Coordinates of C-alpha atoms in Angstrom, one line a residue:
X92 CA 93.9 111.1 83.1
X93 CA 97.2 110.9 84.5
X94 CA 97.6 114.3 86.5
X95 CA 101.6 114.9 87.1
X96 CA 103.4 117.8 88.5
X97 CA 106.8 119.0 88.9
X98 CA 108.0 118.8 92.7
X99 CA 110.0 121.0 95.2
X100 CA 112.2 117.2 96.0
X101 CA 113.3 116.7 99.5
X102 CA 117.2 115.6 98.7
X103 CA 120.6 115.0 100.7
X104 CA 122.8 118.2 100.8
X105 CA 126.5 118.7 100.7
X106 CA 126.5 117.8 104.4
X107 CA 125.4 114.6 104.0
X108 CA 128.8 113.5 102.2
X109 CA 128.8 111.3 99.4
X110 CA 125.2 110.6 97.6
X111 CA 126.5 107.0 96.9
X112 CA 126.7 106.1 100.7
X113 CA 123.3 107.6 101.5
X114 CA 120.8 105.7 98.9
X115 CA 119.6 102.5 99.4
X116 CA 117.3 99.9 97.5
X117 CA 113.6 99.8 97.9
X118 CA 112.9 98.4 101.5
X119 CA 111.2 94.9 100.3
X120 CA 114.5 93.8 99.1
X121 CA 117.0 94.9 101.9
X122 CA 118.3 91.7 103.9
X123 CA 119.4 92.2 107.5
X124 CA 122.9 91.9 106.5
X125 CA 122.6 94.5 103.8
X126 CA 120.9 97.0 106.1
X127 CA 123.7 96.6 108.2
X128 CA 126.4 97.4 105.6
X129 CA 124.3 100.1 104.7
X130 CA 124.2 101.5 108.1
X131 CA 127.9 100.9 108.4
X132 CA 128.9 102.9 105.5
X133 CA 127.3 106.3 106.2
X134 CA 125.6 107.6 109.5
X135 CA 123.0 109.3 106.9
X136 CA 122.2 106.4 104.9
X137 CA 118.5 106.6 103.9
X138 CA 118.0 102.8 105.1
X139 CA 117.4 104.4 108.7
X140 CA 114.1 106.0 107.7
X141 CA 113.2 103.5 104.6
X142 CA 113.4 100.4 106.7
X143 CA 113.8 101.3 110.8
X144 CA 114.2 98.9 113.4
X145 CA 113.1 98.6 116.7
X146 CA 110.2 98.7 119.2
X147 CA 109.6 102.2 118.3
X148 CA 111.0 102.3 114.7
X149 CA 108.2 104.6 113.3
X150 CA 108.7 107.4 115.7
X151 CA 112.2 107.0 115.8
X152 CA 112.2 107.3 112.2
X153 CA 110.3 110.7 112.5
X154 CA 112.7 112.1 115.1
X155 CA 115.8 111.2 112.7
X156 CA 114.2 112.8 109.9
X157 CA 113.5 116.1 111.8
X158 CA 117.0 115.7 113.2
X159 CA 118.7 115.6 109.7
X160 CA 116.3 118.2 108.6
X161 CA 117.7 120.5 111.4
X162 CA 121.1 119.8 110.5
X163 CA 120.8 120.5 107.0
X164 CA 121.7 117.1 105.9
X165 CA 118.2 117.0 104.0
X166 CA 116.9 119.8 102.0
X167 CA 114.2 121.1 99.9
X168 CA 114.6 122.4 96.4
X169 CA 113.7 126.2 96.3
X170 CA 112.2 125.5 92.6
X171 CA 109.8 122.8 91.2
X172 CA 111.3 120.5 88.7
X173 CA 110.9 117.1 87.0
X174 CA 113.9 114.9 87.2
X175 CA 115.6 112.7 84.7
X176 CA 116.9 109.6 86.0
X177 CA 119.1 107.1 84.2
X178 CA 120.3 103.7 85.2
X179 CA 123.1 101.9 82.8
X180 CA 123.8 98.2 83.5
X181 CA 124.6 95.2 82.1
X182 CA 122.6 91.7 82.1
X183 CA 124.1 88.5 81.0
X184 CA 126.9 90.2 79.1
X185 CA 124.3 92.7 77.3
X186 CA 124.2 96.6 77.9
X187 CA 121.4 98.2 78.5
X188 CA 120.5 102.1 78.9
X189 CA 117.2 103.4 80.7
X190 CA 116.0 106.6 81.4
X191 CA 112.7 107.8 82.9
X192 CA 111.1 111.1 84.8
X193 CA 110.5 111.5 88.4
X194 CA 107.8 113.6 89.5
X195 CA 104.5 113.5 91.5
X196 CA 101.4 111.7 90.1
X197 CA 98.1 112.4 91.5
X198 CA 96.4 109.2 93.6
X199 CA 93.5 107.4 91.8
X200 CA 91.3 104.4 93.2
X201 CA 92.5 101.2 90.8
X202 CA 88.7 101.3 89.8
X203 CA 89.2 104.7 88.0
X204 CA 91.3 102.6 85.5
X205 CA 93.7 105.6 85.1
X206 CA 96.7 104.0 87.2
X207 CA 96.6 100.3 86.7
X208 CA 97.9 97.7 88.9
X209 CA 99.1 94.2 87.5
X210 CA 100.1 92.4 91.0
X211 CA 98.5 91.2 94.0
X212 CA 99.9 92.6 97.3
X213 CA 100.0 91.6 101.0
X214 CA 98.6 93.3 103.9
X215 CA 101.7 92.9 106.3
X216 CA 103.7 95.1 103.9
X217 CA 101.2 97.9 103.4
X218 CA 100.5 98.2 107.3
X219 CA 104.3 98.6 107.9
X220 CA 104.4 101.4 105.1
X221 CA 101.4 103.2 106.4
X222 CA 102.7 103.5 109.9
X223 CA 105.8 104.8 108.5
X224 CA 103.9 107.4 106.4
X225 CA 101.7 108.5 109.7
X226 CA 104.8 109.5 111.4
X227 CA 107.2 110.9 108.7
X228 CA 104.5 112.4 105.8
X229 CA 107.0 111.3 103.2
X230 CA 107.6 109.1 100.3
X231 CA 111.2 108.2 100.8
X232 CA 111.2 105.7 97.7
X233 CA 109.2 106.3 94.2
X234 CA 106.7 104.1 92.8
X235 CA 107.9 102.8 89.5
X236 CA 105.3 103.5 86.7
X237 CA 105.0 102.8 83.0
X238 CA 103.2 104.6 80.2
X239 CA 103.2 104.8 76.3
X240 CA 104.4 107.6 74.3
X241 CA 103.8 106.7 70.9
X242 CA 104.8 110.1 69.7
X243 CA 107.7 110.2 71.8
X244 CA 107.5 113.8 73.1
X245 CA 108.6 113.0 76.5
X246 CA 111.4 110.9 75.2
X247 CA 112.6 113.9 73.3
X248 CA 112.7 116.1 76.4
X249 CA 114.4 113.4 78.3
X250 CA 117.1 112.9 75.6
X251 CA 117.8 116.7 75.9
X252 CA 118.0 116.8 79.5
X253 CA 120.2 114.0 79.5
X254 CA 122.8 115.8 77.1
X255 CA 123.4 118.5 79.9
X256 CA 125.8 117.9 83.0
X257 CA 124.2 115.9 85.5
X258 CA 123.4 116.6 89.1
X259 CA 124.4 113.4 90.4
X260 CA 126.4 110.2 89.2
X261 CA 127.6 107.1 90.5
X262 CA 128.2 103.6 90.1
X263 CA 126.8 101.3 93.0
X264 CA 128.2 97.7 94.3
X265 CA 126.2 95.7 91.4
X266 CA 127.9 98.0 88.4
X267 CA 124.9 100.1 87.9
X268 CA 125.3 103.4 87.2
X269 CA 122.8 106.0 88.3
X270 CA 122.4 109.2 87.1
X271 CA 120.2 112.4 87.8
X272 CA 119.5 115.4 85.8
X273 CA 116.8 118.0 86.6
X274 CA 114.3 120.0 84.3
X275 CA 113.1 123.3 85.6
X276 CA 112.2 125.3 82.3
X277 CA 108.5 126.0 82.9
X278 CA 107.4 125.4 79.2
X279 CA 109.2 121.9 79.2
X280 CA 107.5 121.1 82.4
X281 CA 104.2 122.1 81.1
X282 CA 104.8 120.1 78.0
X283 CA 105.7 117.0 79.7
X284 CA 102.7 117.3 81.9
X285 CA 100.3 117.9 79.2
X286 CA 101.5 115.1 77.4
X287 CA 101.1 112.7 80.2
X288 CA 97.6 113.9 81.0
X289 CA 95.6 111.8 78.5
X290 CA 97.8 108.6 79.2
X291 CA 97.3 105.6 81.8
X292 CA 100.0 104.8 84.0
X293 CA 100.8 100.8 84.5
X294 CA 102.7 100.2 88.0
X295 CA 105.6 97.9 87.4
X296 CA 106.8 98.1 90.9
X297 CA 105.7 99.6 94.1
X298 CA 102.3 98.1 94.4
X299 CA 102.5 98.1 98.2
X300 CA 103.5 101.7 98.5
X301 CA 101.0 102.9 96.0
X302 CA 98.1 101.4 97.6
X303 CA 99.3 102.8 101.1
X304 CA 99.4 105.9 99.6
X305 CA 95.8 106.2 98.6
X306 CA 95.0 104.7 102.3
X307 CA 97.1 107.4 103.8
X308 CA 95.2 110.3 101.5
X309 CA 92.1 108.8 102.7
X310 CA 93.4 108.9 106.3
X311 CA 94.2 112.5 106.0
X312 CA 90.9 113.4 104.6
X313 CA 89.2 112.0 107.4
X314 CA 91.3 113.9 109.9
X315 CA 90.6 117.2 108.1
X316 CA 94.4 117.5 107.4
X317 CA 94.9 119.2 103.8
X318 CA 98.7 119.3 103.4
X319 CA 99.9 120.3 99.7
X320 CA 100.8 116.9 98.3
X321 CA 98.0 115.1 100.1
X322 CA 96.7 113.9 96.6
X323 CA 99.9 112.9 95.2
X324 CA 102.8 110.3 95.5
X325 CA 106.3 110.2 94.2
X326 CA 106.7 108.3 91.0
X327 CA 109.2 107.4 88.3
X328 CA 107.7 106.8 84.8
X329 CA 109.1 105.2 82.1
X330 CA 108.2 104.6 78.4
X331 CA 106.7 101.2 78.1
X332 CA 108.8 100.7 74.6
X333 CA 112.0 101.7 76.2
X334 CA 114.8 99.2 75.1
X335 CA 116.4 99.4 78.5
X336 CA 113.4 97.9 80.5
X337 CA 114.6 94.5 81.6
X338 CA 112.5 92.1 83.6
X339 CA 114.1 89.2 85.2
X340 CA 112.2 86.1 86.5
X341 CA 111.2 85.5 90.3
X342 CA 112.1 81.7 91.0
X343 CA 109.5 79.8 93.6
X344 CA 110.8 78.0 96.8
X345 CA 108.9 75.3 98.3
X346 CA 109.5 74.9 102.1
X347 CA 108.4 73.1 105.1
X348 CA 106.7 70.4 103.0
X349 CA 108.0 67.0 101.8
X350 CA 107.8 66.5 98.0
X351 CA 107.8 62.9 96.2
X352 CA 109.4 63.9 93.1
X353 CA 108.6 60.9 91.3
X354 CA 105.0 60.8 92.6
X355 CA 104.6 64.5 91.4
X356 CA 106.2 64.0 87.8
X357 CA 103.8 61.0 87.4
X358 CA 101.1 63.2 88.1
X359 CA 101.9 65.7 85.7
X360 CA 102.7 63.6 83.1
X361 CA 99.2 64.1 81.3
X362 CA 99.8 67.8 81.1
X363 CA 103.4 68.4 80.7
X364 CA 106.3 67.2 78.6
X365 CA 109.0 66.1 80.8
X366 CA 112.9 65.9 80.4
X367 CA 115.7 65.3 82.4
X368 CA 118.9 67.7 82.1
X369 CA 122.4 67.1 83.6
X370 CA 123.2 70.3 84.7
X371 CA 121.0 73.0 86.6
X372 CA 123.1 76.1 85.6
X373 CA 121.9 75.6 82.1
X374 CA 118.2 75.9 83.3
X375 CA 117.9 79.6 82.1
X376 CA 119.2 79.0 78.8
X377 CA 117.3 75.8 78.4
X378 CA 114.3 77.7 79.6
X379 CA 114.8 80.3 77.1
X380 CA 114.3 78.0 74.2
X381 CA 110.7 77.8 75.5
X382 CA 110.0 81.2 75.9
X383 CA 106.6 81.1 73.5
X384 CA 105.4 77.9 75.7
X385 CA 104.9 77.5 79.7
X386 CA 108.2 75.6 80.9
X387 CA 109.7 75.3 84.1
X388 CA 112.9 73.8 85.4
X389 CA 112.1 71.8 88.5
X390 CA 115.2 71.5 91.0
X391 CA 115.2 68.9 94.0
X392 CA 119.0 68.5 94.3
X393 CA 122.0 66.9 92.9
X394 CA 123.5 68.4 89.5
X395 CA 120.3 68.1 87.1
X396 CA 116.9 69.5 86.9
X397 CA 113.6 68.3 85.2
X398 CA 112.5 70.3 82.4
X399 CA 108.4 70.9 82.4
X400 CA 106.8 71.9 79.2
X401 CA 103.0 72.3 79.6
X402 CA 101.3 70.8 76.7
X403 CA 97.7 70.9 78.3
X404 CA 94.7 73.0 77.3
X405 CA 94.1 76.5 78.9
X406 CA 90.6 77.7 79.5
X407 CA 89.0 80.2 76.9
X408 CA 88.3 83.2 79.1
X409 CA 88.5 87.1 78.5
X410 CA 91.1 87.9 81.1
X411 CA 93.7 89.7 79.4
X412 CA 95.7 86.4 79.1
X413 CA 95.9 86.3 83.0
X414 CA 95.5 82.6 83.2
X415 CA 97.6 81.8 80.7
X416 CA 100.9 83.5 82.2
X417 CA 103.7 81.1 83.0
X418 CA 103.4 82.1 86.8
X419 CA 99.4 81.4 86.5
X420 CA 99.6 78.1 85.2
X421 CA 102.7 77.1 87.4
X422 CA 100.5 78.0 90.6
X423 CA 97.2 76.3 89.2
X424 CA 98.1 73.2 87.9
X425 CA 101.3 72.6 89.9
X426 CA 101.7 74.1 93.1
X427 CA 97.8 74.4 93.9
X428 CA 96.5 71.3 92.2
X429 CA 99.5 68.9 92.5
X430 CA 101.0 70.2 95.8
X431 CA 98.1 71.6 97.9
X432 CA 99.5 74.9 97.9
X433 CA 96.3 76.9 97.9
X434 CA 96.1 80.9 97.5
X435 CA 95.4 81.5 101.2
X436 CA 99.0 79.3 101.8
X437 CA 100.7 81.5 98.9
X438 CA 99.4 85.0 100.4
X439 CA 100.8 84.0 104.2
X440 CA 104.0 82.4 102.4
X441 CA 103.6 79.2 104.7
X442 CA 105.0 77.0 102.0
X443 CA 106.5 79.4 99.5
X444 CA 109.1 81.7 99.1
X445 CA 110.9 83.7 96.4
X446 CA 114.2 84.7 94.8
X447 CA 115.5 86.0 91.5
X448 CA 118.6 84.2 91.4
X449 CA 119.0 80.6 90.2
X450 CA 121.8 80.3 92.2
X451 CA 120.0 81.1 95.3
X452 CA 117.3 78.7 94.4
X453 CA 119.7 75.9 94.0
X454 CA 121.6 76.8 97.2
X455 CA 118.5 76.7 98.9
X456 CA 117.5 73.2 98.2
X457 CA 121.1 71.9 98.5
X458 CA 121.2 73.4 102.0
X459 CA 117.8 72.0 102.8
X460 CA 116.1 75.3 103.4
X461 CA 113.8 74.2 100.6
X462 CA 112.8 71.0 99.3
X463 CA 112.4 72.2 95.7
X464 CA 112.4 74.8 93.4
X465 CA 110.9 76.0 90.3
X466 CA 113.0 78.0 87.9
X467 CA 110.9 80.2 85.5
X468 CA 111.2 82.2 82.5
X469 CA 110.6 86.1 83.0
X470 CA 107.1 87.8 82.3
X471 CA 106.7 90.0 79.1
X472 CA 105.9 93.6 78.9
X473 CA 103.2 93.1 76.7
X474 CA 101.6 90.5 79.3
X475 CA 101.8 93.2 81.9
X476 CA 99.9 95.6 80.1
X477 CA 97.1 93.2 78.8
X478 CA 96.4 92.0 82.3
X479 CA 96.4 95.4 83.6
X480 CA 94.0 96.9 80.8
X481 CA 91.7 93.9 81.5
X482 CA 91.8 94.8 85.4
X483 CA 93.5 91.7 86.2
X484 CA 96.0 90.7 88.8
X485 CA 99.0 88.5 88.7
X486 CA 100.0 86.5 91.4
X487 CA 102.8 88.2 93.9
X488 CA 106.2 88.2 92.6
X489 CA 105.5 87.9 88.8
X490 CA 107.9 90.5 87.8
X491 CA 111.2 91.7 88.8
X492 CA 112.2 95.0 87.1
X493 CA 116.0 95.0 87.1
X494 CA 117.8 97.3 88.2
X495 CA 115.4 98.5 91.0
X496 CA 115.5 102.4 91.5
X497 CA 117.6 103.8 93.9
X498 CA 116.1 105.2 97.1
X499 CA 116.9 108.7 98.5
X500 CA 118.1 110.7 95.1
X501 CA 114.6 112.3 95.3
X502 CA 112.0 112.3 98.1
X503 CA 108.7 113.9 98.4
X504 CA 107.3 115.7 101.4
X505 CA 103.8 115.6 101.7
X506 CA 103.4 118.1 104.2
X507 CA 105.6 120.6 102.7
X508 CA 105.0 123.5 104.9
X509 CA 106.5 121.1 107.7
X510 CA 110.0 122.0 106.1

């Protein structure tokens, strides 16, 4: 079902200098300040291509790409391979190690049930990515996909590859160590591809980029263009049972609307247990006690917060657990029914913003930028699989896989004969 294949990757050469100075996060989490810092750190940082700025930014990115290719800053592998990508990191004092494979994955419409989404997307981000692909014919950043490998066949090959000397290894400013190995043995490559063939892929991160790649494939087909990699997209695949998978919650911020806290709590009393706590810094640990229920921390300012624990009835519907997700209950029962923030409002982000840090949520409220924050527990891996298999889509920003994959270690050129 899932057709993957090795890649003749586009990568940085020694001309570019230190790899750690040239990679960047995915485009959608790069703030203007971070973009400036990345550009200041290296004349070849990929943020110039991944997130171009200016009136003619897409054409400028294409011209810059051509310049880097002609200077030898970027170059393509002479031999096909599948990369093993590792991240070693710490969350709340606990160490994690995550490894996956970087390859090309055939593009499938979601309706075929081979590559499965779990989140809704926004049109603005897809339009931006599409314009960039039209001028560069490149995937600069990888889709993050999950799969099930019960026999651990791919995991064994990943382990063997990771026992060798790496091609790249560095630690970023968040303390995450990124390591890259390459598999070129044709027998091993075939084994990995054959093992993935009957499997499904669950998109963990990169929904906008995947949908854009499908649209770009169709665009090329309409134009009669048949570049070698037209039907494929760059993807990092990780075993869904990998112990290093970490999902962080994405908290909700309410902006540009007044909230009467006492009135809101009174309206929630029939469906939620309500309890006040004196220290908002303890909200994550207190919420973790209610990981098997629907619990939220409401913060409207001051030192403390309000714990909301759902006690109402959920509809008995066959939707893979979509309506029972923490984020679904929050959106439906509180944001929409009580605050009047409907789905169109959410999609356009009129009164709703997001952050993964409780400290940022608190600061946003105390500074007056937001009027309230809802602090959440993280979505579970099993919930993602269940919703995806049912054909459902979670609200946007339901998951935050940590750490993000670095952009620029391995890139894909759709028109191979161009370089």
